[in-house]
PDB file of C-alpha atoms in Angstrom:
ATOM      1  CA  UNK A   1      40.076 -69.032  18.646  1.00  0.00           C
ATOM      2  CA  UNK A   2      40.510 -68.815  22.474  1.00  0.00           C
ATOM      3  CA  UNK A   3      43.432 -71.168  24.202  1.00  0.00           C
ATOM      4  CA  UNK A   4      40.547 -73.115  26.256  1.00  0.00           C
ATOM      5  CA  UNK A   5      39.347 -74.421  22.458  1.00  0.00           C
ATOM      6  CA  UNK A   6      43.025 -75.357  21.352  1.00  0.00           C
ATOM      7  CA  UNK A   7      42.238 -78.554  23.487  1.00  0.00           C
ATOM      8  CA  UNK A   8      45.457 -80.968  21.563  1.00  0.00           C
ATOM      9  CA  UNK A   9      48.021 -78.471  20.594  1.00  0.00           C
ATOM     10  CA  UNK A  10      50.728 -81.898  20.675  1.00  0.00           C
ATOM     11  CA  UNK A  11      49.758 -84.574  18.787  1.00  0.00           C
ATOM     12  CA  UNK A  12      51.710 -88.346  19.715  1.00  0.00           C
ATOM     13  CA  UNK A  13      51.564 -91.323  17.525  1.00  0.00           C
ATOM     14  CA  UNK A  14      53.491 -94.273  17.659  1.00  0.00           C
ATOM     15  CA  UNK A  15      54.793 -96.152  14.017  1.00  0.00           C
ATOM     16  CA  UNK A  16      56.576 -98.781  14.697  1.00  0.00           C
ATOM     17  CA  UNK A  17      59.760 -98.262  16.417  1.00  0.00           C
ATOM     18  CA  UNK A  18      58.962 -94.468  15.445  1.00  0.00           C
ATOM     19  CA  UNK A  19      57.324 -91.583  17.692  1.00  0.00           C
ATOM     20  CA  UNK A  20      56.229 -88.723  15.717  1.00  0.00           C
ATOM     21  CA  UNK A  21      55.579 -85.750  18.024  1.00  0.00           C
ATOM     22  CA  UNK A  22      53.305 -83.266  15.820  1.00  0.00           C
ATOM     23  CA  UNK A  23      53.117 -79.312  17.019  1.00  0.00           C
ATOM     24  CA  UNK A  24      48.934 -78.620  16.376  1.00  0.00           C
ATOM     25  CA  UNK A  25      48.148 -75.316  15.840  1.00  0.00           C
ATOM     26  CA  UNK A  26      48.272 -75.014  12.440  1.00  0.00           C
ATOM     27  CA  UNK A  27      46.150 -71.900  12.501  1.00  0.00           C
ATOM     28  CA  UNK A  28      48.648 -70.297  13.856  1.00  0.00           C
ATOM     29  CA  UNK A  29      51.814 -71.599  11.978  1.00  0.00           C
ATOM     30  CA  UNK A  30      52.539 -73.730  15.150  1.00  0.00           C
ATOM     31  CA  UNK A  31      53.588 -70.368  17.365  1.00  0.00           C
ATOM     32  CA  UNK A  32      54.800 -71.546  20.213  1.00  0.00           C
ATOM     33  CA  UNK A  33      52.780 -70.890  23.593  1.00  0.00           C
ATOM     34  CA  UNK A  34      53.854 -72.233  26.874  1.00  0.00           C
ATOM     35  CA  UNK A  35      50.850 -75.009  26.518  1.00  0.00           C
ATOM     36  CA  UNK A  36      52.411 -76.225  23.234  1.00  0.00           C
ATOM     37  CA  UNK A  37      56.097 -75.870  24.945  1.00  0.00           C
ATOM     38  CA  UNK A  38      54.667 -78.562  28.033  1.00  0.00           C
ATOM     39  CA  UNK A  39      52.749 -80.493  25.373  1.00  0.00           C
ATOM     40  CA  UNK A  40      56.171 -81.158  23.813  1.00  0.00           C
ATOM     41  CA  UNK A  41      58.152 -81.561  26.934  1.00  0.00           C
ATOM     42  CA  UNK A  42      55.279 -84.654  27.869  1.00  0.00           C
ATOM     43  CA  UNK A  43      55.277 -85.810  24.598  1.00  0.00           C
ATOM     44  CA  UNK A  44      58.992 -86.215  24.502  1.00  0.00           C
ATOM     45  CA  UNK A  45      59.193 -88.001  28.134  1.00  0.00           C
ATOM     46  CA  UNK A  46      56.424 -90.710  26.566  1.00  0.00           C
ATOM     47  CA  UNK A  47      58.847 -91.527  23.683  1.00  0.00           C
ATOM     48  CA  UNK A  48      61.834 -91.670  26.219  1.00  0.00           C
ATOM     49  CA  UNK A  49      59.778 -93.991  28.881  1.00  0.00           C
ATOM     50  CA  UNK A  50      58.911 -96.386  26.106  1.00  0.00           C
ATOM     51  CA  UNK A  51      61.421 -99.370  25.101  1.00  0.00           C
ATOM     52  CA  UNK A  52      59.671 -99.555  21.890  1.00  0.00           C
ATOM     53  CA  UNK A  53      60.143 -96.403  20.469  1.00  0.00           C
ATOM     54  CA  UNK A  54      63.620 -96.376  18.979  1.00  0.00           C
ATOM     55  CA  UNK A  55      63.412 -92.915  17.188  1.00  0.00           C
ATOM     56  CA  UNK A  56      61.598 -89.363  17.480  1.00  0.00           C
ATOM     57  CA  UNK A  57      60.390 -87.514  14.856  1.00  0.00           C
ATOM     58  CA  UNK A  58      59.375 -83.742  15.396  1.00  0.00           C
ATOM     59  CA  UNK A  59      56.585 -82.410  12.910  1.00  0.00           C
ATOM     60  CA  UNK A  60      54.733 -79.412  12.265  1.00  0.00           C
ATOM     61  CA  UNK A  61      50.830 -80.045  11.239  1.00  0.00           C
ATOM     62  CA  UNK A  62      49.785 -77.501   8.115  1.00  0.00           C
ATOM     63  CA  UNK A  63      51.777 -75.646   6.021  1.00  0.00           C
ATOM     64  CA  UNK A  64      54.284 -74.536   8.233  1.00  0.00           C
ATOM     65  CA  UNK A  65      56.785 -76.063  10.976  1.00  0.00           C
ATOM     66  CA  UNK A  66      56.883 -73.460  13.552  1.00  0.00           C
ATOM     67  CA  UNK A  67      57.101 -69.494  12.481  1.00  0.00           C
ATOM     68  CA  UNK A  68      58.408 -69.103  15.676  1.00  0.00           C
ATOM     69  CA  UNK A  69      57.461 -68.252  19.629  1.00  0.00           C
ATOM     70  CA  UNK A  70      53.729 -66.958  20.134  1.00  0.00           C
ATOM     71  CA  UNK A  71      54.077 -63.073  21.043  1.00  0.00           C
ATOM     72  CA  UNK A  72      50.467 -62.448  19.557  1.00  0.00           C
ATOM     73  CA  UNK A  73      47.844 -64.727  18.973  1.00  0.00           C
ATOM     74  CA  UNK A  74      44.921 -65.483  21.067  1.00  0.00           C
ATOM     75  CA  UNK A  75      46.155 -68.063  22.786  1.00  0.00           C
ATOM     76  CA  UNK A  76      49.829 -66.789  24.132  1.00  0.00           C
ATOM     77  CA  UNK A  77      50.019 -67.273  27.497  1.00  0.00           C
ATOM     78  CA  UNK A  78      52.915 -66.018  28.606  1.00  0.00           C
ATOM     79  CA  UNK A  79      51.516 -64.913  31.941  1.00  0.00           C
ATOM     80  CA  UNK A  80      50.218 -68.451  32.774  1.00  0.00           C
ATOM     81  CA  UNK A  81      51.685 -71.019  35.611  1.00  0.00           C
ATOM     82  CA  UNK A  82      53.257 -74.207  34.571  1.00  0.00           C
ATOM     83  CA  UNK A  83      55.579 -76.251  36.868  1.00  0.00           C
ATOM     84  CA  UNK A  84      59.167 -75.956  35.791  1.00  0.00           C
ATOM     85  CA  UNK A  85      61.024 -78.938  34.506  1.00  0.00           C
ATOM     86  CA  UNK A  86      63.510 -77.657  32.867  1.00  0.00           C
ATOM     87  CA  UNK A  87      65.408 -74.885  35.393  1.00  0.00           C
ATOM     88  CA  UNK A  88      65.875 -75.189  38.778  1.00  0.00           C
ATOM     89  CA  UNK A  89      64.626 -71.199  39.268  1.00  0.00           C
ATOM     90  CA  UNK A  90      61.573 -69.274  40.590  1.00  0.00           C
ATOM     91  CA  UNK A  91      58.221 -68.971  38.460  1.00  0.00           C
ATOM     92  CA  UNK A  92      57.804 -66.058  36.594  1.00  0.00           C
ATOM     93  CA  UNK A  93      54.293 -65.280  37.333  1.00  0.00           C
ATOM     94  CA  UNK A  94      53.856 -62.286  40.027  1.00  0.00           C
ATOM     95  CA  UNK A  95      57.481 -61.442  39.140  1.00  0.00           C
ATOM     96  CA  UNK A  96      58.423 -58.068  37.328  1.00  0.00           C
ATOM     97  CA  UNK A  97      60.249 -56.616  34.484  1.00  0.00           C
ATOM     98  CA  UNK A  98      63.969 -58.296  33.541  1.00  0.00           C
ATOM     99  CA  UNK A  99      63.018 -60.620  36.473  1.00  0.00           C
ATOM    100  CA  UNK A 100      60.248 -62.014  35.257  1.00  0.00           C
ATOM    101  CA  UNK A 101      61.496 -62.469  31.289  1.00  0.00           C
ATOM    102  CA  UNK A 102      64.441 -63.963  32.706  1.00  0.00           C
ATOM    103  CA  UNK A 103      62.885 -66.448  34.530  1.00  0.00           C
ATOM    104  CA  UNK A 104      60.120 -67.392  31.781  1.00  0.00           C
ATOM    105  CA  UNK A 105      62.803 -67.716  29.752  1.00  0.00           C
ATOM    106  CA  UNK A 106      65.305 -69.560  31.216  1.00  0.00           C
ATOM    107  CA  UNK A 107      62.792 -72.382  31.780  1.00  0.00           C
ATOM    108  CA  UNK A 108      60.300 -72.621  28.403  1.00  0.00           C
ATOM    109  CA  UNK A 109      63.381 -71.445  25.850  1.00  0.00           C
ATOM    110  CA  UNK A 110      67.056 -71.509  26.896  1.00  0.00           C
ATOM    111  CA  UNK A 111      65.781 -74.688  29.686  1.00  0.00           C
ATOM    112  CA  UNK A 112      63.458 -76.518  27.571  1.00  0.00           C
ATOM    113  CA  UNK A 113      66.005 -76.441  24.666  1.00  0.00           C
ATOM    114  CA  UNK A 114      68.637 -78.246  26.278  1.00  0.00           C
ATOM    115  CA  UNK A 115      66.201 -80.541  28.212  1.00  0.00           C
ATOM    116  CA  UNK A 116      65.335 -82.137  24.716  1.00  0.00           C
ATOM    117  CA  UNK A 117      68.478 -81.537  23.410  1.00  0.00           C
ATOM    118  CA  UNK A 118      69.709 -84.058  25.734  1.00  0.00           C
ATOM    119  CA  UNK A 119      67.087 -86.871  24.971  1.00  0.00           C
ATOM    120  CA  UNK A 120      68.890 -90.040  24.799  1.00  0.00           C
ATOM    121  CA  UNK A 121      67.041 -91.479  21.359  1.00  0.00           C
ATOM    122  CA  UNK A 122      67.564 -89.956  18.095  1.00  0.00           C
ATOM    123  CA  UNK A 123      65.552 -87.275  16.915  1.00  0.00           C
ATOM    124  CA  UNK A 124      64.640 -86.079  13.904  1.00  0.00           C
ATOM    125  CA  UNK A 125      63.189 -83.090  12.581  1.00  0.00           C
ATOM    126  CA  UNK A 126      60.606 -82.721   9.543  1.00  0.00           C
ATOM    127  CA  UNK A 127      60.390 -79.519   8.419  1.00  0.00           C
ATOM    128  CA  UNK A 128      58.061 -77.745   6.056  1.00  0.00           C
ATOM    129  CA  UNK A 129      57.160 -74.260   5.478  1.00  0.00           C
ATOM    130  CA  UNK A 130      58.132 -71.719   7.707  1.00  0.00           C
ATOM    131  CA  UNK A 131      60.958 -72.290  10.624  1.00  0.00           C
ATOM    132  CA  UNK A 132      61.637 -68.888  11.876  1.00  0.00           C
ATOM    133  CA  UNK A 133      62.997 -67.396  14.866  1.00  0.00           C
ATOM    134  CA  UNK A 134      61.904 -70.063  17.997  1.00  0.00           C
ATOM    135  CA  UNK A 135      61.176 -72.396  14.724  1.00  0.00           C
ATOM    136  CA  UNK A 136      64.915 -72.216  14.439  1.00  0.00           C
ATOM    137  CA  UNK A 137      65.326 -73.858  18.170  1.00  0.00           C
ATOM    138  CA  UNK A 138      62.633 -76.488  17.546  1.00  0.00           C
ATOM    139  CA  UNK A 139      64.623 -77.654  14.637  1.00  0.00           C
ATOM    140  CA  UNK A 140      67.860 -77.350  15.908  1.00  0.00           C
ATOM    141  CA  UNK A 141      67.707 -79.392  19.496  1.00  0.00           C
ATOM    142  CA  UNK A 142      66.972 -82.706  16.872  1.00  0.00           C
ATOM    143  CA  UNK A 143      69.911 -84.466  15.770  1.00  0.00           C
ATOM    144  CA  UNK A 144      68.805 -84.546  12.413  1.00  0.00           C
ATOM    145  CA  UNK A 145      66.829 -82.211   9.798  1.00  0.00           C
ATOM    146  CA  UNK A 146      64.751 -83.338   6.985  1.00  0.00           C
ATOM    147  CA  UNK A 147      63.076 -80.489   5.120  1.00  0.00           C
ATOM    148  CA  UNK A 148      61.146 -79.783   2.081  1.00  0.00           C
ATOM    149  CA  UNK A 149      62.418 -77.703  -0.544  1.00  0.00           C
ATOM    150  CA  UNK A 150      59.833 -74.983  -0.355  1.00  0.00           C
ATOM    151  CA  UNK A 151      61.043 -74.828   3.378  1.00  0.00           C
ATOM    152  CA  UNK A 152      62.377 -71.623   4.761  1.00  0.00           C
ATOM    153  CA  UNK A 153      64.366 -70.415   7.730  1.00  0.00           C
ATOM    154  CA  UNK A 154      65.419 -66.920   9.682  1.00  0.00           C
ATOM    155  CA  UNK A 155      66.206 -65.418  12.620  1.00  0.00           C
ATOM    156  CA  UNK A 156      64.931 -62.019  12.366  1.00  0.00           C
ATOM    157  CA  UNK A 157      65.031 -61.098  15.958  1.00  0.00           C
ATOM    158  CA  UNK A 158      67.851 -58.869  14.895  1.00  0.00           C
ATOM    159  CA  UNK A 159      65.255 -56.157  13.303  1.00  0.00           C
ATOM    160  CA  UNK A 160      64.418 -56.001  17.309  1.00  0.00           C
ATOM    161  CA  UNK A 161      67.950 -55.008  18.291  1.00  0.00           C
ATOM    162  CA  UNK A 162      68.112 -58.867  20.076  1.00  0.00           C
ATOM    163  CA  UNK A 163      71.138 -60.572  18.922  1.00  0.00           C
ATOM    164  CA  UNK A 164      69.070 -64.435  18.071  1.00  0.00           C
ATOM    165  CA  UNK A 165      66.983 -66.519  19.814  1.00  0.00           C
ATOM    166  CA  UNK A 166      67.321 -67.459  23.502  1.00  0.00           C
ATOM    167  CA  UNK A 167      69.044 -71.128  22.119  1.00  0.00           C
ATOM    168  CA  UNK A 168      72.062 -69.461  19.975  1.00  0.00           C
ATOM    169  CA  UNK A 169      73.342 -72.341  18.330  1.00  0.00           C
ATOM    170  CA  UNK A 170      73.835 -70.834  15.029  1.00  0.00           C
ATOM    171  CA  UNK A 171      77.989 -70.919  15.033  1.00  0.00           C
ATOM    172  CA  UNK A 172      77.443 -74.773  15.310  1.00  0.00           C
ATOM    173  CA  UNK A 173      74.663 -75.783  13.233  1.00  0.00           C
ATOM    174  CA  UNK A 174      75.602 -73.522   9.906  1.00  0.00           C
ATOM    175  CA  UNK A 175      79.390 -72.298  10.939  1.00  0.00           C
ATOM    176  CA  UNK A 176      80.402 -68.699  12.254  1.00  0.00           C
ATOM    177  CA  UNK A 177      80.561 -66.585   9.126  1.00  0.00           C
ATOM    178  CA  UNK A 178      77.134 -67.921   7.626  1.00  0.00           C
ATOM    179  CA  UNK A 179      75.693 -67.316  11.395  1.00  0.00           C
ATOM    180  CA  UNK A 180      76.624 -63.840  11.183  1.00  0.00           C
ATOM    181  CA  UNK A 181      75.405 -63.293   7.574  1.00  0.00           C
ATOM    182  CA  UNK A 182      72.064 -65.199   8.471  1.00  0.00           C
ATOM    183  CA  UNK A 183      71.696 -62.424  11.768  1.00  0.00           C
ATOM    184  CA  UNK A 184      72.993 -59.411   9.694  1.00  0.00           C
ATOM    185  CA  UNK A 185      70.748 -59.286   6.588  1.00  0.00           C
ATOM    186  CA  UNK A 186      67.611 -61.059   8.758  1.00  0.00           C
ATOM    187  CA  UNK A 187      67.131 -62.764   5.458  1.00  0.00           C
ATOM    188  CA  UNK A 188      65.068 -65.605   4.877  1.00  0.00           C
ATOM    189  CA  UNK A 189      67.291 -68.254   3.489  1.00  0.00           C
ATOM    190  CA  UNK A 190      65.949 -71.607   1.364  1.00  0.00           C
ATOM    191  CA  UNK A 191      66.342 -74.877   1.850  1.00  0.00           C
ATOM    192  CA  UNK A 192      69.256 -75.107  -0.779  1.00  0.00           C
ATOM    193  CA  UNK A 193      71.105 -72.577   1.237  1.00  0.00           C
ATOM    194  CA  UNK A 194      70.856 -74.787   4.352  1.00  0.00           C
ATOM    195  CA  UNK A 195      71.956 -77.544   3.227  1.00  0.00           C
ATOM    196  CA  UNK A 196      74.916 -75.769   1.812  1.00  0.00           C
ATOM    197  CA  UNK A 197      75.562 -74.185   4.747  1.00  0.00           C
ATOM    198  CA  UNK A 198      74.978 -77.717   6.365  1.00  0.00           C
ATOM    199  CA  UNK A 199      72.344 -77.141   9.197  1.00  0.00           C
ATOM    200  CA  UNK A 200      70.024 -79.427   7.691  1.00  0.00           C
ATOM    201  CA  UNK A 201      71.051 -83.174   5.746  1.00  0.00           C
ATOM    202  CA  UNK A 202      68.337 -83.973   3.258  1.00  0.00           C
ATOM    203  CA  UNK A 203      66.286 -81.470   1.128  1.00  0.00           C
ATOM    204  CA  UNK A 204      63.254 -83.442  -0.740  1.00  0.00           C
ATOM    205  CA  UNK A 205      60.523 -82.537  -2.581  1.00  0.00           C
ATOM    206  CA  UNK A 206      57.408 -81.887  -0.453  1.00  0.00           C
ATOM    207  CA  UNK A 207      55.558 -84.430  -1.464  1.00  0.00           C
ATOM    208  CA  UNK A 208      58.284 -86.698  -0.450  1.00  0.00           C
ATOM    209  CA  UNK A 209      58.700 -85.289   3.014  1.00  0.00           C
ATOM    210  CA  UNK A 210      57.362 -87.526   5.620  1.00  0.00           C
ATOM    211  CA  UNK A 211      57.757 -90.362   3.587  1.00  0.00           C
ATOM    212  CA  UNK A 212      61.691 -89.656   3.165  1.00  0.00           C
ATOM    213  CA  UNK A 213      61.951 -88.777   7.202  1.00  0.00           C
ATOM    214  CA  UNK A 214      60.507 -91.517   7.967  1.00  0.00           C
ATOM    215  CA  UNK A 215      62.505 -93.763   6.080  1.00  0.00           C
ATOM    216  CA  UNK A 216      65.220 -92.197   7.748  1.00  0.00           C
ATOM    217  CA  UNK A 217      63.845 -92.911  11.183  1.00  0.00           C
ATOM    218  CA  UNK A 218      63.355 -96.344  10.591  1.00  0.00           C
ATOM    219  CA  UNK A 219      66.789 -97.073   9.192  1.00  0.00           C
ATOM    220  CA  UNK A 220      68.340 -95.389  12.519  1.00  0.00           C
ATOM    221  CA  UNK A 221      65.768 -97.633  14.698  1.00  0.00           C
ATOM    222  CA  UNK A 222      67.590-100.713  13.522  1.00  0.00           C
ATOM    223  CA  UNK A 223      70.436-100.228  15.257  1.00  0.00           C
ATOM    224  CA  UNK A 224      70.969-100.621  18.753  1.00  0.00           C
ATOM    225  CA  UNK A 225      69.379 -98.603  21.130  1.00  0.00           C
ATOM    226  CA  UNK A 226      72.226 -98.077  24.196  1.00  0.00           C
ATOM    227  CA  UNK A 227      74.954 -97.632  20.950  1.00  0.00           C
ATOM    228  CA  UNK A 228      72.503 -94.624  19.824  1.00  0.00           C
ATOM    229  CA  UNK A 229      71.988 -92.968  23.263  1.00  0.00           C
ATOM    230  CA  UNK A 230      75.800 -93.262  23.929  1.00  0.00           C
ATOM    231  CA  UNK A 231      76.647 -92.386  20.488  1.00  0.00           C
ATOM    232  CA  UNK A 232      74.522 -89.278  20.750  1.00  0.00           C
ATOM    233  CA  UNK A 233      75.914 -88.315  24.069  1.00  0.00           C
ATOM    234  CA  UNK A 234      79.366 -88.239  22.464  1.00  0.00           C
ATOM    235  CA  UNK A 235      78.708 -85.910  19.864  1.00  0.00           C
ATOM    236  CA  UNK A 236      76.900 -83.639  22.128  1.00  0.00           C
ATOM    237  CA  UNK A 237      79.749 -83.533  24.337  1.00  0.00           C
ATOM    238  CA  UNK A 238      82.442 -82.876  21.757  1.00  0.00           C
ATOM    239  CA  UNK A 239      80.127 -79.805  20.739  1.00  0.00           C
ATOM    240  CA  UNK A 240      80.011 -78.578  24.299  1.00  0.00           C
ATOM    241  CA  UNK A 241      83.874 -79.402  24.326  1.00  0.00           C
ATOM    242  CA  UNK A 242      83.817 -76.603  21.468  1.00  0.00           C
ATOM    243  CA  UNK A 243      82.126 -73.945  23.697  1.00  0.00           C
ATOM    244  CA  UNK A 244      78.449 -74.456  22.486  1.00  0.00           C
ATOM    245  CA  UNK A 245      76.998 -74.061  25.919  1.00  0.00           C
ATOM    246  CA  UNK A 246      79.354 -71.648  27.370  1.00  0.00           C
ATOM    247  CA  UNK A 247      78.548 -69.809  23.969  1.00  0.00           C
ATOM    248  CA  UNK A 248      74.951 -70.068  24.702  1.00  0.00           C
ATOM    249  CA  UNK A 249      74.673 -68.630  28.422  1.00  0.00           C
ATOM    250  CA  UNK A 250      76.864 -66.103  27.404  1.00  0.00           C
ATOM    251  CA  UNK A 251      74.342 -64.684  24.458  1.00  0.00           C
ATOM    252  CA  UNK A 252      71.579 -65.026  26.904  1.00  0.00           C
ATOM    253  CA  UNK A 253      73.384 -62.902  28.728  1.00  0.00           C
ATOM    254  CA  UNK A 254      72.888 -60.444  25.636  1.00  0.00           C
ATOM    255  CA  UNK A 255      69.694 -61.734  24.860  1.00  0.00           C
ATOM    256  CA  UNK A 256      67.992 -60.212  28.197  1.00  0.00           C
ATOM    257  CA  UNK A 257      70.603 -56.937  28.080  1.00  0.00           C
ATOM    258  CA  UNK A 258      68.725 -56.538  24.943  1.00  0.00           C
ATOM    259  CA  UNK A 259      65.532 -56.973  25.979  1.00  0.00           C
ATOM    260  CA  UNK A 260      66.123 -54.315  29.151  1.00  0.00           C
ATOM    261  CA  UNK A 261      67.574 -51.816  26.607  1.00  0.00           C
ATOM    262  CA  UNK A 262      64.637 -51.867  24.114  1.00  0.00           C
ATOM    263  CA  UNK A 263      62.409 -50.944  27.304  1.00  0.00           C
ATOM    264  CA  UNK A 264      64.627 -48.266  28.548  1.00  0.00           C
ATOM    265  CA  UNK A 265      64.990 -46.128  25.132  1.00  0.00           C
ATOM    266  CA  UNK A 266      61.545 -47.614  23.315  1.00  0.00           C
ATOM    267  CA  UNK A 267      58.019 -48.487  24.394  1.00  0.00           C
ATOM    268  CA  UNK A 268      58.903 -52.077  25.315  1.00  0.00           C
ATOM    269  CA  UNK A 269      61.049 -54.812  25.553  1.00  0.00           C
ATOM    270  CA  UNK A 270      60.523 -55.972  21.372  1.00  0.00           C
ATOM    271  CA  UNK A 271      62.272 -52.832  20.264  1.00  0.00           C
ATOM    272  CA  UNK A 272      58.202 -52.066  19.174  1.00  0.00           C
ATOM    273  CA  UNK A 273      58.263 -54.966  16.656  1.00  0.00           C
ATOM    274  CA  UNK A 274      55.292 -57.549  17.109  1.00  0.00           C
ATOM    275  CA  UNK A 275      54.488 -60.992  14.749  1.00  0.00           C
ATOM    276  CA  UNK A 276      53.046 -58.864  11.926  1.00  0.00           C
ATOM    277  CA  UNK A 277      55.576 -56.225  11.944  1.00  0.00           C
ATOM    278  CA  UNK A 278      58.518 -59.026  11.571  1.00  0.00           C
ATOM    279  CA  UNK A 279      56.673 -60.706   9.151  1.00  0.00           C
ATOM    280  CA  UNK A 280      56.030 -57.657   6.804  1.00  0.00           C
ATOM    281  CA  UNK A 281      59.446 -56.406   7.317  1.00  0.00           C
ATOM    282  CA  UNK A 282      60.973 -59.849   5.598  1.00  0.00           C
ATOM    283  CA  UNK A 283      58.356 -60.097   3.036  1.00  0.00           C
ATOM    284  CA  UNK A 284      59.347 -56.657   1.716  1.00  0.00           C
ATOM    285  CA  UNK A 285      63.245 -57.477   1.907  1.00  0.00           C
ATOM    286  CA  UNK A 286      62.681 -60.986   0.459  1.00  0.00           C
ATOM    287  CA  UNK A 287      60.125 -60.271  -2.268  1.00  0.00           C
ATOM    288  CA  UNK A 288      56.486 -62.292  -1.522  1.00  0.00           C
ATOM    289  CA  UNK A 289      57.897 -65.584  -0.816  1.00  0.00           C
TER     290      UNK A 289
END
């Protein structure tokens, strides 16, 4: 499948007082490409601009919510042009090495993270399936997380010698000691194991999945709508109070140190790990789940 023929990887439908944003490339486990990362970031500014829409609900079409960024399938397109709107920095195309991943990254990852993470109406996630590595970030920039209970989640960017993702909120959403078990052992965890840990609130059967989210979203819609955005911004601030963004910028600090080290000592920048690689390295740690 070429990226020209992936013509609606964002789907946007309005229930209600609810806007369910769906990720559309189920082909592909919803990887995330730069076209998908825009698709979201429009998608997200419709449900903002619209006084009806009380709630957001983030979704994953197939059998999996996101395994993660797109560093392999036919459409990446990491090398393409899009205008920034979430970093006030240079484009990455025509720039080289740290340079360029630096700048690509501090607009479609680290940027784009925050940028929704900001959005003054609720947001919840639905998750199903799969929510790995940039999976994680999708997930974790909604105030809420509804998943299945076949649901699973890693960060295996470790294997890579990368210490997370570019958004490293893991001290906050699941506490420091289960963040650095979660890094060390790269292990796939369940959805029992996250809501232990307490980065997500409901586990439901999967059946009962979008029905139970958007339940959810509908019962937050009723209240009022300034009271939520305010309410929302409060929260978010006493996190940031607690270091979560100076956290952040400082582990994308190590992120990209990372990155430059794999290329120095290896053949490139992903420590010679690639989608399939990953994937077969936690299927034969984690059994055939």
């Amino acid at each position: 499948m070429s990226p020209e023929s992936e013509t609606e990887v964002v789907t946007y439908e309005v229930r209600g007082p609810v806007a369910v944003v769906t990720m559309n490339r189920p082909d592909f486990r919803n990887a995330q490409n730069s076209k998908m990362t825009y698709a979201l970031d429009a998608a997200f500014v419709r449900a903002v601009e619209d006084p009806q829409v009380k709630v957001i609900v983030l979704a994953g079409n197939g059998k999996h919510f996101s395994a993660g960024h797109d560093i392999g399938t036919p459409g990446r397109d990491h090398d393409a042009h899009y205008e920034n709107k979430a970093a006030l920095w240079w484009d990455h195309v025509d720039r080289a090495g740290g340079d360029q991943r630096f700048a690509r990254e501090t607009e479609v990852y680290l940027g784009m993270c925050r940028r929704w993470r900001e959005i003054p109406k609720p947001t919840v996630a639905m998750v199903q399936g799969a929510c790995i590595a940039g999976g994680l970030m999708l997930a974790w920039v909604c105030d809420l997380i509804v998943c299945s209970d076949d649901a699973f989640f890693s960060d295996p960017v470790v294997r890579m010698g990368i210490p997370g993702v570019e958004y490293f909120a893991h001290p906050w959403v699941m506490g420091p000691r289960a963040a650095k078990e979660f890094l060390f052992t790269g292990d796939r965890f369940d959805a029992a194991q996250a809501k232990e840990w307490g980065m997500v609130n409901r586990v439901v059967p999967r059946p009962e999945l979008a029905a139970e989210t958007m339940a959810l979203a509908e019962k937050i819609a009723t209240m009022p709508q300034f009271g939520l955005a305010l309410t929302k911004k409060a929260v978010n601030q006493a996190e940031d109070l607690m270091g979560m963004r100076s956290g952040m910028d400082s582990v994308f600090g190590l992120h990209h140190f990372a990155h430059a080290h794999n290329a120095e000592v290896g053949a490139d920048s992903l420590g010679g790990m690639n989608a399939r690689s990953m994937k077969n390295a936690a299927t034969e740690q984690n059994g055939s789940k």
